[in-house]
CSV table of C-alpha atoms and ligand atoms in Angstrom, one decimal:
chain,number,residue,atom,x,y,z
A,433,MET,CA,112.9,115.5,96.2
A,434,LYS,CA,115.9,117.4,97.6
A,435,THR,CA,115.2,118.6,101.1
A,436,MET,CA,113.4,117.5,104.2
A,437,ASP,CA,110.8,120.1,103.4
A,438,ASP,CA,110.1,118.4,100.1
A,439,LEU,CA,109.9,115.1,101.8
A,440,PHE,CA,107.4,116.4,104.4
A,441,LEU,CA,105.2,118.0,101.7
A,442,HIS,CA,105.3,114.7,99.7
A,443,LEU,CA,104.1,112.8,102.7
A,444,VAL,CA,101.3,115.4,103.4
A,445,LYS,CA,100.1,115.0,99.8
A,446,ASP,CA,100.3,111.2,100.1
A,447,ILE,CA,98.1,111.0,103.2
A,448,TYR,CA,95.8,113.7,101.9
A,449,TYR,CA,95.1,111.5,98.9
A,450,ALA,CA,94.7,108.5,101.2
A,451,GLU,CA,92.2,110.2,103.5
A,452,LYS,CA,90.1,111.2,100.5
A,453,GLN,CA,90.1,107.6,99.3
A,454,ILE,CA,89.2,106.4,102.8
A,455,LEU,CA,86.3,108.9,102.9
A,456,LYS,CA,84.9,107.2,99.8
A,457,ALA,CA,85.5,103.7,101.0
A,458,LEU,CA,84.0,104.0,104.6
A,459,PRO,CA,80.4,104.4,103.5
A,460,LYS,CA,80.7,101.4,101.3
A,461,MET,CA,82.1,99.4,104.1
A,462,ALA,CA,79.4,100.6,106.5
A,463,LYS,CA,76.8,99.4,104.0
A,464,ALA,CA,78.4,96.0,103.5
A,465,THR,CA,78.3,94.9,107.1
A,466,ASP,CA,75.3,93.6,109.0
A,467,SER,CA,76.9,94.3,112.3
A,468,ALA,CA,75.4,97.4,114.0
A,469,GLU,CA,78.6,97.8,116.0
A,470,LEU,CA,80.9,97.7,113.0
A,471,LYS,CA,78.6,100.0,111.0
A,472,LYS,CA,78.7,102.5,113.8
A,473,ALA,CA,82.4,102.4,114.0
A,474,PHE,CA,82.8,103.0,110.3
A,475,GLU,CA,80.3,105.9,110.3
A,476,GLN,CA,81.9,107.5,113.3
A,477,HIS,CA,85.4,107.2,111.7
A,478,MET,CA,84.0,108.7,108.5
A,479,LYS,CA,83.1,111.9,110.5
A,480,GLU,CA,86.5,111.9,112.1
A,481,THR,CA,88.1,111.5,108.7
A,482,GLU,CA,86.3,114.7,107.4
A,483,GLY,CA,88.1,116.6,110.2
A,484,GLN,CA,91.4,114.9,109.3
A,485,VAL,CA,91.1,116.1,105.8
A,486,GLU,CA,90.5,119.6,107.1
A,487,ARG,CA,93.5,119.5,109.3
A,488,LEU,CA,95.7,118.5,106.4
A,489,GLU,CA,94.3,121.4,104.5
A,490,GLN,CA,95.3,123.7,107.3
A,491,ILE,CA,98.8,122.2,107.0
A,492,PHE,CA,98.9,122.9,103.3
A,493,ASP,CA,97.9,126.5,104.1
A,494,MET,CA,100.7,126.8,106.6
A,495,LEU,CA,103.1,125.6,103.9
A,496,GLY,CA,101.6,128.0,101.4
A,497,LYS,CA,100.8,125.0,99.1
A,498,ALA,CA,97.7,124.0,97.2
A,499,HIS,CA,95.4,121.4,98.7
A,500,ARG,CA,96.5,118.7,96.3
A,501,GLY,CA,97.1,115.0,96.9
A,502,GLU,CA,99.4,112.6,95.2
A,503,LYS,CA,98.4,109.1,94.3
A,504,CYS,CA,99.3,106.7,97.1
A,505,GLU,CA,99.5,103.1,95.7
A,506,ALA,CA,99.6,101.7,99.2
A,507,ILE,CA,96.2,102.9,100.2
A,508,GLN,CA,94.8,102.0,96.9
A,509,GLY,CA,95.9,98.4,97.3
A,510,LEU,CA,94.4,98.2,100.8
A,511,ILE,CA,91.1,99.6,99.7
A,512,GLU,CA,91.0,97.2,96.7
A,513,GLU,CA,91.5,94.4,99.2
A,514,SER,CA,88.4,95.5,101.1
A,515,GLU,CA,86.4,95.7,97.9
A,516,GLU,CA,87.4,92.1,97.0
A,517,VAL,CA,86.0,91.0,100.4
A,518,MET,CA,82.7,92.8,99.8
A,519,LYS,CA,82.5,91.3,96.3
A,520,ASP,CA,83.6,87.7,96.9
A,521,ALA,CA,82.4,86.7,100.4
A,522,ASP,CA,78.7,85.9,100.9
A,523,GLU,CA,78.6,84.9,104.5
A,524,ALA,CA,78.0,87.9,106.8
A,525,SER,CA,80.6,86.7,109.4
A,526,VAL,CA,83.2,86.3,106.7
A,527,ILE,CA,82.5,89.7,105.2
A,528,ASP,CA,82.9,91.3,108.7
A,529,ALA,CA,86.1,89.5,109.4
A,530,GLY,CA,87.5,90.6,106.0
A,531,LEU,CA,86.3,94.2,106.5
A,532,LEU,CA,87.8,94.3,110.0
A,533,ALA,CA,91.1,93.1,108.7
A,534,SER,CA,91.2,95.6,105.8
A,535,ALA,CA,90.1,98.5,108.1
A,536,GLN,CA,92.8,97.7,110.6
A,537,ALA,CA,95.5,97.6,107.8
A,538,VAL,CA,94.3,101.0,106.7
A,539,GLU,CA,94.5,102.4,110.3
A,540,HIS,CA,98.0,100.9,110.7
A,541,TYR,CA,99.1,102.6,107.5
A,542,GLU,CA,97.8,105.9,108.7
A,543,ILE,CA,99.4,105.5,112.2
A,544,ALA,CA,102.7,104.9,110.5
A,545,ARG,CA,102.3,108.0,108.2
A,546,TYR,CA,101.1,110.4,110.9
A,547,GLY,CA,103.8,109.1,113.3
A,548,THR,CA,106.4,110.1,110.8
A,549,LEU,CA,104.7,113.4,109.9
A,550,LYS,CA,104.6,114.3,113.6
A,551,ALA,CA,108.3,113.7,114.0
A,552,TRP,CA,109.2,115.5,110.8
A,553,ALA,CA,107.0,118.5,111.6
A,554,ALA,CA,108.8,118.9,115.0
A,555,GLN,CA,112.2,118.5,113.3
A,556,LEU,CA,111.3,121.1,110.7
A,557,GLY,CA,110.1,123.5,113.4
A,558,LEU,CA,106.5,123.5,112.1
A,559,LYS,CA,105.2,124.0,115.6
A,560,ASP,CA,101.6,124.7,114.6
A,561,ALA,CA,101.4,121.5,112.5
A,562,VAL,CA,102.4,119.2,115.4
A,563,PRO,CA,99.2,119.4,117.4
A,564,LEU,CA,97.1,119.0,114.3
A,565,ILE,CA,98.9,115.8,113.4
A,566,GLU,CA,98.8,114.6,116.9
A,567,LYS,CA,95.1,115.0,117.1
A,568,THR,CA,94.6,112.9,114.0
A,569,LEU,CA,97.1,110.3,115.1
A,570,GLU,CA,95.2,109.8,118.3
A,571,GLN,CA,92.0,109.3,116.4
A,572,GLU,CA,93.6,106.7,114.2
A,573,LYS,CA,95.0,104.8,117.2
A,574,ALA,CA,91.5,104.9,118.9
A,575,ALA,CA,89.9,103.7,115.7
A,576,ASP,CA,92.3,100.8,115.5
A,577,LYS,CA,91.7,99.9,119.2
A,578,LEU,CA,87.9,100.0,118.7
A,579,LEU,CA,88.2,97.7,115.6
A,580,SER,CA,90.3,95.2,117.7
A,581,GLU,CA,87.7,95.2,120.4
A,582,ILE,CA,84.9,94.6,117.9
A,583,ALA,CA,86.9,91.8,116.3
A,584,LEU,CA,87.5,90.2,119.7
A,585,SER,CA,83.9,90.5,120.8
A,586,SER,CA,82.5,89.0,117.6
A,587,VAL,CA,85.0,86.1,117.8
A,588,ASN,CA,83.9,85.5,121.4
A,589,LYS,CA,80.2,85.7,120.4
A,590,LYS,CA,80.8,83.1,117.7
A,591,ALA,CA,82.6,80.8,120.1
A,592,ALA,CA,79.7,81.0,122.6
B,1736,LIG,ZN1,104.3,108.8,97.7
B,1737,LIG,FE1,92.5,109.0,108.6
B,1738,LIG,FE1,101.5,106.3,100.4
B,1739,LIG,FE1,91.7,106.2,110.0
């Protein structure tokens, strides 16, 4: 990895791999929860994620590179954590709390990645990539916010 361009491409590959893993994990998470609200949030974000994958493919095209990911250990670890919750917990409220925590960790990872990508794209003069990254970044932030709201409302419900 010699140049900023290499570093940028590396990060695009990393998040492309991550989005594809997330696309596989979200339906499992939607299936594992009894909460209609949480299920809907996961399903809605799955649809958004399909668009995010496409936007990354547009960026690969702009760079003249193949649509090829690169293994991201971070996302694998986060997804494994969510799988442990689904496997080990048996009380619905515990599963939901664990799923919410995992999903928010994933969103925070993505927010960090897309924030960096946006700054680097601007720095490298990749003007057409910036709005694509920005759109995805906004979706990740909105997903995180929605998860926070669901977590708060379910905690409040339980307290009542
Ligand atoms: Zn990497
Ligand atoms: Fe995403
Ligand atoms: Fe990574
Ligand atoms: Fe996301």
